[in-house]
C-alpha positions as a printed Julia matrix, in Angstrom:
182×3 Matrix{Float64}:
 158.51  108.26  156.17
 157.57  111.8   157.04
 154.34  113.38  155.81
 154.56  116.17  153.27
 154.98  119.61  154.79
 152.55  122.04  153.07
 154.88  124.97  153.77
 157.64  123.19  151.87
 155.28  122.74  148.94
 154.39  126.44  149.06
 158.07  127.43  149.13
 158.87  125.19  146.16
 155.89  126.63  144.27
 156.94  130.24  144.89
 160.57  129.56  143.91
 159.5   127.88  140.69
 156.99  130.63  139.91
 159.85  133.13  140.04
 162.0   130.8   137.92
 159.21  130.32  135.36
 158.57  134.03  135.17
 162.3   134.73  134.75
 162.67  132.09  132.05
 159.73  133.55  130.15
 161.18  137.06  130.34
 164.55  135.82  129.05
 163.06  133.74  126.23
 160.81  136.63  125.17
 163.76  139.01  125.13
 165.7   136.72  122.77
 162.65  135.84  120.62
 162.66  132.21  121.7
 159.68  129.95  122.33
 157.86  130.27  125.64
 159.0   127.43  127.99
 155.59  125.84  128.51
 154.87  122.11  128.3
 152.9   120.87  125.3
 149.24  120.06  125.69
 149.96  116.32  125.53
 151.5   116.65  129.0
 147.96  117.08  130.36
 147.17  113.52  129.28
 150.29  112.24  131.04
 149.37  114.16  134.18
 145.88  112.66  134.0
 147.25  109.11  133.76
 149.5   109.71  136.78
 146.57  111.1   138.77
 144.3   108.17  137.87
 146.93  105.54  138.76
 147.66  107.29  142.06
 143.95  107.45  142.89
 143.35  103.79  142.03
 146.21  102.64  144.24
 145.15  105.02  146.99
 141.59  103.74  146.93
 142.9   100.18  147.32
 144.76  101.26  150.46
 141.69  103.14  151.72
 139.47  100.09  151.22
 141.94   97.95  153.16
 142.13  100.53  155.93
 138.34  100.82  156.17
 137.93   97.05  156.25
 140.14   96.94  159.34
 137.97   99.26  161.43
 136.74   97.83  164.76
 133.09   97.74  163.61
 133.86   96.28  160.19
 132.37   92.87  159.37
 134.27   92.38  156.12
 136.84   89.67  155.59
 140.25   90.54  157.02
 142.85   90.5   154.26
 146.55   91.17  154.42
 147.9    94.36  152.85
 150.99   93.97  150.73
 153.52   96.23  152.48
 155.39   96.83  149.24
 152.19   98.06  147.56
 151.51  100.38  150.49
 155.05  101.77  150.41
 154.95  102.3   146.65
 151.56  103.96  146.86
 152.81  106.35  149.53
 155.93  107.21  147.53
 153.84  107.69  144.38
 151.44  110.0   146.23
 154.27  112.12  147.58
 156.0   112.22  144.2
 152.71  113.25  142.6
 152.33  116.12  145.07
 155.89  117.33  144.53
 155.69  117.05  140.74
 152.39  118.92  140.8
 154.01  121.65  142.89
 156.82  122.03  140.38
 154.4   122.17  137.45
 152.06  124.58  139.24
 154.83  126.97  140.22
 156.55  127.0   136.83
 153.36  127.53  134.85
 151.97  130.15  137.23
 155.15  132.14  136.6
 154.68  131.79  132.85
 151.0   132.7   133.14
 151.78  135.85  135.15
 154.31  136.99  132.56
 151.94  136.28  129.69
 149.11  138.06  131.48
 150.9   141.43  131.44
 151.08  141.34  127.63
 147.62  139.81  127.17
 146.16  142.67  125.14
 149.22  142.92  122.87
 149.08  139.33  121.67
 146.89  138.15  118.85
 147.19  134.51  119.96
 146.58  133.8   123.65
 147.03  130.02  123.23
 150.23  129.94  125.28
 148.54  131.8   128.13
 145.63  129.36  128.23
 148.0   126.4   127.96
 150.07  127.69  130.9
 146.86  128.11  132.91
 145.74  124.56  132.02
 149.14  123.16  133.06
 148.95  125.06  136.35
 145.49  123.6   136.93
 146.81  120.11  136.18
 149.6   120.68  138.68
 147.06  121.73  141.29
 145.05  118.55  140.69
 148.23  116.5   141.12
 148.95  118.2   144.44
 145.43  117.59  145.75
 145.43  113.93  144.69
 148.92  113.37  146.1
 147.99  114.83  149.49
 144.68  112.94  149.52
 146.25  109.58  148.75
 148.97  110.27  151.32
 146.18  110.73  153.83
 144.61  107.44  152.7
 147.85  105.69  153.65
 147.66  106.77  157.3
 146.63  104.19  159.85
 144.06  105.6   162.3
 144.76  105.03  166.0
 142.91  102.1   167.54
 141.01  102.18  170.82
 142.26   99.82  173.49
 145.88   99.79  172.36
 148.54  100.35  174.95
 149.25  104.0   175.73
 151.82  105.58  173.47
 155.0   107.34  174.49
 153.04  110.56  175.08
 150.56  108.82  177.43
 147.65  108.88  174.96
 145.82  105.75  173.83
 146.53  104.52  170.36
 149.44  103.0   168.5
 152.87  103.85  169.75
 154.75  106.21  167.49
 157.75  104.61  165.81
 160.63  105.85  163.72
 160.48  109.19  161.96
 156.69  109.38  162.18
 156.75  110.04  165.93
 153.87  112.37  166.7
 152.85  112.6   163.05
 150.75  109.45  162.66
 151.67  106.16  161.03
 151.27  105.0   157.5
 149.86  101.7   156.3
 153.44  100.93  155.41
 155.76  100.84  158.39
 159.26  101.42  157.13
 161.49  101.14  160.17
């Protein structure tokens, strides 16, 4: 599995910001409701973030217990759990990017008519959703980093001549994950 490319996340965010802004302009023109998620979506985003963090911390604890200087009991990591945690972390980052981009676009459109509105609730809600999306991105990238296996000293030299684990599959040169999906 390849790590998330931050430039791809930025591109998705910018495209969805333009789409969110355009959708808000169109819905305002036709006197429709602003296309912002309801406030209950923040609770759902929070649950996703908490579950992702809990699973990521389990992987991090396993990884830290397998350090050369560690004296803790060696346990086996369930490869399916590691793979699911990695996929969940990446999905969390991508979903957060979509939510951030869309709601930033809405926020920017609502900001230009800030003084004309008597109720700024939609503007604050769009800002809160964008903040929730940002939290999802950070947690997704952090947990993805938890799933990486650090190189070990004393291993055979890799394909590039450096010490450490040999790069395998798509992750060549990019580090390995706790889950090795070959």
